Backbone as ProteinMPNN parsed JSONL, in Angstrom:
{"seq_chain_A": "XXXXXXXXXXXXXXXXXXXXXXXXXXXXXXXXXXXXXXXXXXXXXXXXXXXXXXXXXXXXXXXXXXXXXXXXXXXXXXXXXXXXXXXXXXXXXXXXXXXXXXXXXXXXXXXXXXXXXXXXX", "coords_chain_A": {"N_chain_A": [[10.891, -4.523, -10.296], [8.959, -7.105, -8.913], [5.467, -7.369, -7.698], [3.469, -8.879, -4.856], [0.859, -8.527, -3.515], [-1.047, -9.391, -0.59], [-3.688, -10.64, 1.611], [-5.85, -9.199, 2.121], [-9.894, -9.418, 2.984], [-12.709, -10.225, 4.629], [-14.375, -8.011, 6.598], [-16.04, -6.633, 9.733], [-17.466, -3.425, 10.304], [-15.188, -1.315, 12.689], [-13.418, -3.178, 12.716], [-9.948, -5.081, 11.83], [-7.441, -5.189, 9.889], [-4.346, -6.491, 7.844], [-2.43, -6.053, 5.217], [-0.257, -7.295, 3.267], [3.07, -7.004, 1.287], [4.792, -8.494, -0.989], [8.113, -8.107, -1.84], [9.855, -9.057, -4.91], [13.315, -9.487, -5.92], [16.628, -8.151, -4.981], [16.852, -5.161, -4.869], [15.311, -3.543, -3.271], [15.199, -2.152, -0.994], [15.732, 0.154, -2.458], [13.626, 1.547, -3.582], [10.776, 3.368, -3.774], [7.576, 2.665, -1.712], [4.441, 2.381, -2.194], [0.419, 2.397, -1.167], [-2.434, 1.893, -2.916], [-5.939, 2.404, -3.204], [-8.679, 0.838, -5.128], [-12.305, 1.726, -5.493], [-15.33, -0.256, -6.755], [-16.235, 1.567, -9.899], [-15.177, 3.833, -9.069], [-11.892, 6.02, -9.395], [-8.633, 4.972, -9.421], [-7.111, 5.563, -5.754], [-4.913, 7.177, -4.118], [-3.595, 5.684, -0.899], [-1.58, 5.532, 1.041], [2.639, 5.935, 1.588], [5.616, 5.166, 1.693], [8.771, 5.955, 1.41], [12.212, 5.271, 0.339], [13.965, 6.276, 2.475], [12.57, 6.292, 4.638], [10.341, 8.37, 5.022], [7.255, 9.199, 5.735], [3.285, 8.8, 4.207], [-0.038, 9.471, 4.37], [-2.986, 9.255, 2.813], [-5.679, 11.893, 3.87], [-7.805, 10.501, 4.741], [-7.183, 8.169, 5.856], [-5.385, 8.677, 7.668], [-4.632, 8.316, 11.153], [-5.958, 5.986, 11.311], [-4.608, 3.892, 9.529], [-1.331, 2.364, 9.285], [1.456, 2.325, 7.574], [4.426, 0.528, 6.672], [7.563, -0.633, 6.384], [9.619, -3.865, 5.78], [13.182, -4.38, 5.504], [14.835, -6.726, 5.01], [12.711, -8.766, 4.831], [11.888, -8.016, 2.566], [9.097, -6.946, 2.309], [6.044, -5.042, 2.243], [3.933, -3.504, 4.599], [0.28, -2.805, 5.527], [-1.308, -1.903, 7.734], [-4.48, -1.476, 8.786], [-6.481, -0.378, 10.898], [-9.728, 0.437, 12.859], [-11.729, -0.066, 10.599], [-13.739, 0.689, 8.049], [-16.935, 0.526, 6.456], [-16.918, 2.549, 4.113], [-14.07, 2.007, 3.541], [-13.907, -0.008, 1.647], [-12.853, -1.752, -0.605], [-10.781, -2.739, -3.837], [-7.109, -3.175, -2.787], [-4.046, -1.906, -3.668], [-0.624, -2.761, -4.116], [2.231, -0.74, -4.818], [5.556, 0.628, -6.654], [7.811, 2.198, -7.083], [11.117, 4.531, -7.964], [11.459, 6.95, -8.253], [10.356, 8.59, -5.877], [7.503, 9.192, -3.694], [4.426, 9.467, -4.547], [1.303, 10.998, -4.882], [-0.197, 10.208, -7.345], [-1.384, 7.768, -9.37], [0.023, 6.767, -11.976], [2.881, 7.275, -11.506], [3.906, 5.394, -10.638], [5.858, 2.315, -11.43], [5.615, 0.377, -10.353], [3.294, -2.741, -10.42], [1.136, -4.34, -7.721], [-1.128, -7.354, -7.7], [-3.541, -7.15, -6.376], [-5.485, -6.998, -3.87], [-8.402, -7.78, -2.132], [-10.826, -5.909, 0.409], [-13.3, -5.836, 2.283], [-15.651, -4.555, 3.943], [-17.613, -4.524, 6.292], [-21.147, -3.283, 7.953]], "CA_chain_A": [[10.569, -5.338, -9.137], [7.722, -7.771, -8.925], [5.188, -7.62, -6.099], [2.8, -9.948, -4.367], [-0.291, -8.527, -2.579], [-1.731, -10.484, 0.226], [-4.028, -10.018, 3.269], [-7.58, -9.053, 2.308], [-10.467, -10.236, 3.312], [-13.996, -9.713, 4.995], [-14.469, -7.898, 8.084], [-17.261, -5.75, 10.471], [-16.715, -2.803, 10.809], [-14.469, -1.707, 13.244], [-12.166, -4.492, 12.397], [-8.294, -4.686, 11.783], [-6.704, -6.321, 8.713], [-2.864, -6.012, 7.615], [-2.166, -6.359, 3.911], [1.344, -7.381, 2.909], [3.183, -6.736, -0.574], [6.266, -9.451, -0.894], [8.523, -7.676, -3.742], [10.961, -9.769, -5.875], [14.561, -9.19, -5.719], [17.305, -7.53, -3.732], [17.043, -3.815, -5.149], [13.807, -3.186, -2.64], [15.782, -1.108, -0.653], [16.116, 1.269, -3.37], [12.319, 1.724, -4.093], [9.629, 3.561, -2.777], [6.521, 1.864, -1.737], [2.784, 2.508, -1.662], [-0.534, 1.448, -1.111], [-3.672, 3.068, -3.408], [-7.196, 1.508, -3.537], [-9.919, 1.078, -6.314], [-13.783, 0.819, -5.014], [-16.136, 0.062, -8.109], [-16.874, 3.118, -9.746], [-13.651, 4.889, -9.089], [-10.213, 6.25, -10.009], [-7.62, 4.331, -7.811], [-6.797, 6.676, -4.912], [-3.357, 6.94, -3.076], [-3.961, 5.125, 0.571], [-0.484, 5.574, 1.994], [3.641, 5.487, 1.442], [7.084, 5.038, 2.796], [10.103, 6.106, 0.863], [13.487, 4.464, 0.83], [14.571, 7.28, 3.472], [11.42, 5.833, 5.962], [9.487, 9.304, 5.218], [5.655, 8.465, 5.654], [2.618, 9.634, 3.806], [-0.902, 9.502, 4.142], [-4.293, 10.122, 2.644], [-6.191, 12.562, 5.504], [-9.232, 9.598, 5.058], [-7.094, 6.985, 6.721], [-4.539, 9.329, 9.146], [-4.912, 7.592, 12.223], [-6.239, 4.636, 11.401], [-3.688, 2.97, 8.886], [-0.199, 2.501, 9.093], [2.499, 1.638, 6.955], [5.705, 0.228, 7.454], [8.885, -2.255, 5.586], [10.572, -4.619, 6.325], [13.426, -4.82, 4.511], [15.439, -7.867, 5.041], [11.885, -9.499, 3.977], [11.265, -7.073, 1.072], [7.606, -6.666, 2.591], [5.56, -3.61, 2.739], [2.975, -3.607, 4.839], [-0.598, -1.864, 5.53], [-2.066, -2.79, 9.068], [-5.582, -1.092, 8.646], [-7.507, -0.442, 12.159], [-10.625, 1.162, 12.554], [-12.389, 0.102, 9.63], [-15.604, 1.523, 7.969], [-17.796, 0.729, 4.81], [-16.109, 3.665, 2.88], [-12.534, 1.386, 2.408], [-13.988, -0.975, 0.795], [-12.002, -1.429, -2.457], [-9.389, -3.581, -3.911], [-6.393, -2.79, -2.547], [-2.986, -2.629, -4.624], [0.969, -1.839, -3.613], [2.949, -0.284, -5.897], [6.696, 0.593, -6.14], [8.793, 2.974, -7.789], [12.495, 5.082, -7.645], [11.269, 8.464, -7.855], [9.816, 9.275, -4.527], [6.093, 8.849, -3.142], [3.782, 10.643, -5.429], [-0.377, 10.329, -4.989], [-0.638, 9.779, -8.743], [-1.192, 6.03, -9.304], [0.965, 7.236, -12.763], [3.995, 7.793, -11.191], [4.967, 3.917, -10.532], [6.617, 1.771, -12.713], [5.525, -2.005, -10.559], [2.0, -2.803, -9.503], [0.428, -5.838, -7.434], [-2.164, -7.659, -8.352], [-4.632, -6.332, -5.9], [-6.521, -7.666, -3.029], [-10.01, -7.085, -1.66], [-10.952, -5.468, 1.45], [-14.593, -5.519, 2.346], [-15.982, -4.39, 5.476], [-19.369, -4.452, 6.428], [-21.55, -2.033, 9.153]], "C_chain_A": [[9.158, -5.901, -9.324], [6.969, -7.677, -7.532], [3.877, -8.275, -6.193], [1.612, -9.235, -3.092], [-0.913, -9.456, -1.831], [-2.347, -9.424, 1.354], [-5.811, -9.494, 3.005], [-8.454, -9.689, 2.852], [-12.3, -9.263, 3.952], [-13.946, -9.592, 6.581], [-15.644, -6.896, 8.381], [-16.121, -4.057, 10.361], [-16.287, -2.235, 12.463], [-13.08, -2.164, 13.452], [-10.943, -4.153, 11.934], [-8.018, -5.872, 10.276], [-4.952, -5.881, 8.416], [-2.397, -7.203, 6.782], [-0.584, -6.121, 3.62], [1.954, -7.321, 1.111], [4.715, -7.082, -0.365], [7.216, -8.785, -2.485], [9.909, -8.532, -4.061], [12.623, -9.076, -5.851], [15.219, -8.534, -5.289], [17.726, -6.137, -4.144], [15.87, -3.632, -4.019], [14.416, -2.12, -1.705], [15.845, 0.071, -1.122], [14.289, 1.857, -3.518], [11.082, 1.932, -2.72], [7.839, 2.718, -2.901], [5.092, 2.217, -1.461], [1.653, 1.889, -1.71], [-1.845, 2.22, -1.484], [-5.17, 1.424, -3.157], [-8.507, 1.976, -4.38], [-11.084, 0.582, -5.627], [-14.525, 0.945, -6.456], [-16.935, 1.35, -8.418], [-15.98, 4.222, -9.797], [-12.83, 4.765, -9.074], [-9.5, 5.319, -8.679], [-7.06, 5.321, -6.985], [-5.295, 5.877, -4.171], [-4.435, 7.212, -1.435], [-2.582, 5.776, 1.47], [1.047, 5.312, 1.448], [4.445, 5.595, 1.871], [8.488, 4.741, 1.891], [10.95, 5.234, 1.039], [13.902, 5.228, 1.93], [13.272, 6.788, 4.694], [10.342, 7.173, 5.727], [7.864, 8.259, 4.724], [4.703, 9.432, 5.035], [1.085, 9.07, 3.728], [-1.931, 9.874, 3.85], [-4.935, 10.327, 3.828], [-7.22, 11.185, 5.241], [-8.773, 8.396, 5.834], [-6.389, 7.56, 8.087], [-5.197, 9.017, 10.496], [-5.309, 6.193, 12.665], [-5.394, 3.491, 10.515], [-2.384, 3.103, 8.778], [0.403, 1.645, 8.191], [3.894, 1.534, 6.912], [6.754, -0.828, 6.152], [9.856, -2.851, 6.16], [12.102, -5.213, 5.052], [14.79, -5.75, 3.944], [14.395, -8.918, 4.773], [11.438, -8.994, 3.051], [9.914, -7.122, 1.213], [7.634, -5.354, 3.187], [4.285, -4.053, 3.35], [1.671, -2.895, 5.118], [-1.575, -2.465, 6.336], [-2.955, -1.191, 8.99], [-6.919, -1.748, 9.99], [-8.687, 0.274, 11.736], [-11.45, 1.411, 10.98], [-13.804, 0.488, 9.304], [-15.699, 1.252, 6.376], [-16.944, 1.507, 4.272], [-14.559, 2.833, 2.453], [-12.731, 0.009, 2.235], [-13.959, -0.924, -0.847], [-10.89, -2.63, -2.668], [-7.802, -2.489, -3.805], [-4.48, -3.388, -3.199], [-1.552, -1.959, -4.26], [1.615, -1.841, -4.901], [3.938, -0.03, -5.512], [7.174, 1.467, -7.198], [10.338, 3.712, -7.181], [12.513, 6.406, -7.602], [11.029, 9.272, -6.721], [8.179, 8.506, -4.514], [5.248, 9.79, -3.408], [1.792, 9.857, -4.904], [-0.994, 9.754, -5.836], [-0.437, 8.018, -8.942], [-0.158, 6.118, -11.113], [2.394, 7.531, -12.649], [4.659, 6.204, -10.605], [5.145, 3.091, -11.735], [5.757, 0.099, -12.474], [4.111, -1.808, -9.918], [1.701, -4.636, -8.945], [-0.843, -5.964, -7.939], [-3.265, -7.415, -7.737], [-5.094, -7.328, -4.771], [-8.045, -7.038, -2.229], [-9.667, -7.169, -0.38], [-12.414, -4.936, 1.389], [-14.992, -5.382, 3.83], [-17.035, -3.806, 5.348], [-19.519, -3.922, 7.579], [-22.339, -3.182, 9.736]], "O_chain_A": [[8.277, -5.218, -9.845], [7.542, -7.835, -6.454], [3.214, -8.318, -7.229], [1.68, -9.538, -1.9], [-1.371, -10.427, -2.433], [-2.028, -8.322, 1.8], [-6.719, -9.54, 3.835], [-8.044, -10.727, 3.372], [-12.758, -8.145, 3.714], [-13.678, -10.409, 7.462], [-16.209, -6.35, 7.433], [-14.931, -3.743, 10.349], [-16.958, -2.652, 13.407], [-12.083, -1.757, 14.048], [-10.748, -2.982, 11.608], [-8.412, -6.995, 9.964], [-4.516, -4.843, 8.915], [-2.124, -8.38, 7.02], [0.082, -5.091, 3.721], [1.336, -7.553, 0.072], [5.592, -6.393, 0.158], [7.01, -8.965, -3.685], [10.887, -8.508, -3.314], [12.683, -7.853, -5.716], [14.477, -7.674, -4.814], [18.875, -5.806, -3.851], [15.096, -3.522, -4.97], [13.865, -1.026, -1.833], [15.998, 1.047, -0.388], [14.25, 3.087, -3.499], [10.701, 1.387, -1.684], [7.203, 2.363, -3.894], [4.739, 2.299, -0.285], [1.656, 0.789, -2.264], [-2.361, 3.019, -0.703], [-5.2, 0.199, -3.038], [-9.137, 3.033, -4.342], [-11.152, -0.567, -5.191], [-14.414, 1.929, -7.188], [-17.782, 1.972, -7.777], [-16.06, 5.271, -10.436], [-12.378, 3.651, -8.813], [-9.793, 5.127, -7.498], [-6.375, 6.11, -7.636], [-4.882, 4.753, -3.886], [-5.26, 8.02, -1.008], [-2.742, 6.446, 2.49], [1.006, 4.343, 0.689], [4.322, 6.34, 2.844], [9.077, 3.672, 1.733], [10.695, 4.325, 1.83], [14.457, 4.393, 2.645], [13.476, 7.283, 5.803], [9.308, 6.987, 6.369], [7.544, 7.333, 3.978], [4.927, 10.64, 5.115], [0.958, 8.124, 2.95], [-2.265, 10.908, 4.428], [-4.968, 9.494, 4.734], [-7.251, 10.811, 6.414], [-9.576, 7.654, 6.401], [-6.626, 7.164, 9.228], [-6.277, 9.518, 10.81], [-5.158, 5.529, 13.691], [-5.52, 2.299, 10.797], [-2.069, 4.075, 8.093], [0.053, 0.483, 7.983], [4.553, 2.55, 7.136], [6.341, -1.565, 5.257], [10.749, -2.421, 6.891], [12.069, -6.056, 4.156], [15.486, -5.602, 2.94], [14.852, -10.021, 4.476], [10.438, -9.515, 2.557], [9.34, -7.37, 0.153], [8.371, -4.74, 3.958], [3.576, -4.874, 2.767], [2.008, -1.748, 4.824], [-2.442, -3.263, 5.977], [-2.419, -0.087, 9.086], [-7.689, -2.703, 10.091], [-8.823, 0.702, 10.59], [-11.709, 2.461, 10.391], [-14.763, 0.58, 10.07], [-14.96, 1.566, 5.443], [-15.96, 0.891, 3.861], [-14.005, 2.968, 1.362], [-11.988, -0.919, 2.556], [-14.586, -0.421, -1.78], [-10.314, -3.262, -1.782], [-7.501, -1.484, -4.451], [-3.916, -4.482, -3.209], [-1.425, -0.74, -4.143], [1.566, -2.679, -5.801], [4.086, -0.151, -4.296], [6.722, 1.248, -8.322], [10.677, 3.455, -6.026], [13.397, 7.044, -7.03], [11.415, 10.434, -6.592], [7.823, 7.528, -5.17], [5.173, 10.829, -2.752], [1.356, 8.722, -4.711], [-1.964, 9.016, -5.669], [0.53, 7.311, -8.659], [0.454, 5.055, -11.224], [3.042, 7.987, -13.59], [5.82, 6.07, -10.219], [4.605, 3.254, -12.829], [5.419, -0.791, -13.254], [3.824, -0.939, -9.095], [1.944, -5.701, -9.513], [-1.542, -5.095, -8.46], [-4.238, -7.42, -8.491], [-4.976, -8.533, -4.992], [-8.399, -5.895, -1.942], [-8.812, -7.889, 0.134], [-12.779, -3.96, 0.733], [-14.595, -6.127, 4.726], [-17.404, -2.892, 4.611], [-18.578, -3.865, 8.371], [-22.993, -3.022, 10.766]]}, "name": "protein", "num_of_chains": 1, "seq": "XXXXXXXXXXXXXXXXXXXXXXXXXXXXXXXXXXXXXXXXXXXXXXXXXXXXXXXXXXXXXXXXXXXXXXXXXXXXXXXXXXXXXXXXXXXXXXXXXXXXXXXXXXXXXXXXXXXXXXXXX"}
């Protein structure tokens, strides 16, 4: 599957953004979906994911403040990010695989191409 990151951008913090990941052809159903992010400097961290079965998973640094969700009669995953703060600022990248929803950014097969997320104090 191919996917399509969108949605970054520059915000206060505070602020709300909601990053979308458009994936390519009509297996998406089948594939689990997540959302890790790289800040310069460091390993890419698992942000958040959502199985083919709907189970949800997040890193404790966003729990509460980011959800994720699919839609999947538009093969979009999405990652509506409230309550932002300096610390998630990183490029942010969705990934996809058939195994399940692992933290390891090693454990997917498709990656997007990334988008930034900067948020300033």
């Amino acid at each position: 599957v191919q996917l399509q990151a969108s949605g970054g951008g520059s915000v206060q913090a505070g602020g709300s953004l909601r990053l979308s990941c458009k994936a390519s052809g009509r297996t998406f159903r089948w594939y689990d979906m997540a959302w890790f992010r790289q800040a310069p400097g460091n390993e890419r961290e698992f942000v958040a994911g959502i199985s083919r079965d709907t189970d949800i998973y997040y890193a404790d640094s966003v729990k509460g403040r980011f959800t994720i969700s699919r839609n999947i009669a538009k093969t979009i995953a999405y990652l509506q990010m409230d309550g932002l703060t300096p610390g998630d600022t990183a490029v942010y990248y969705c990934a996809a695989d058939r195994s399940g929803v692992y933290d390891s950014a090693q454990s997917y097969e498709s990656w997007g191409q990334g988008t930034q997320v900067t948020v300033s104090s």
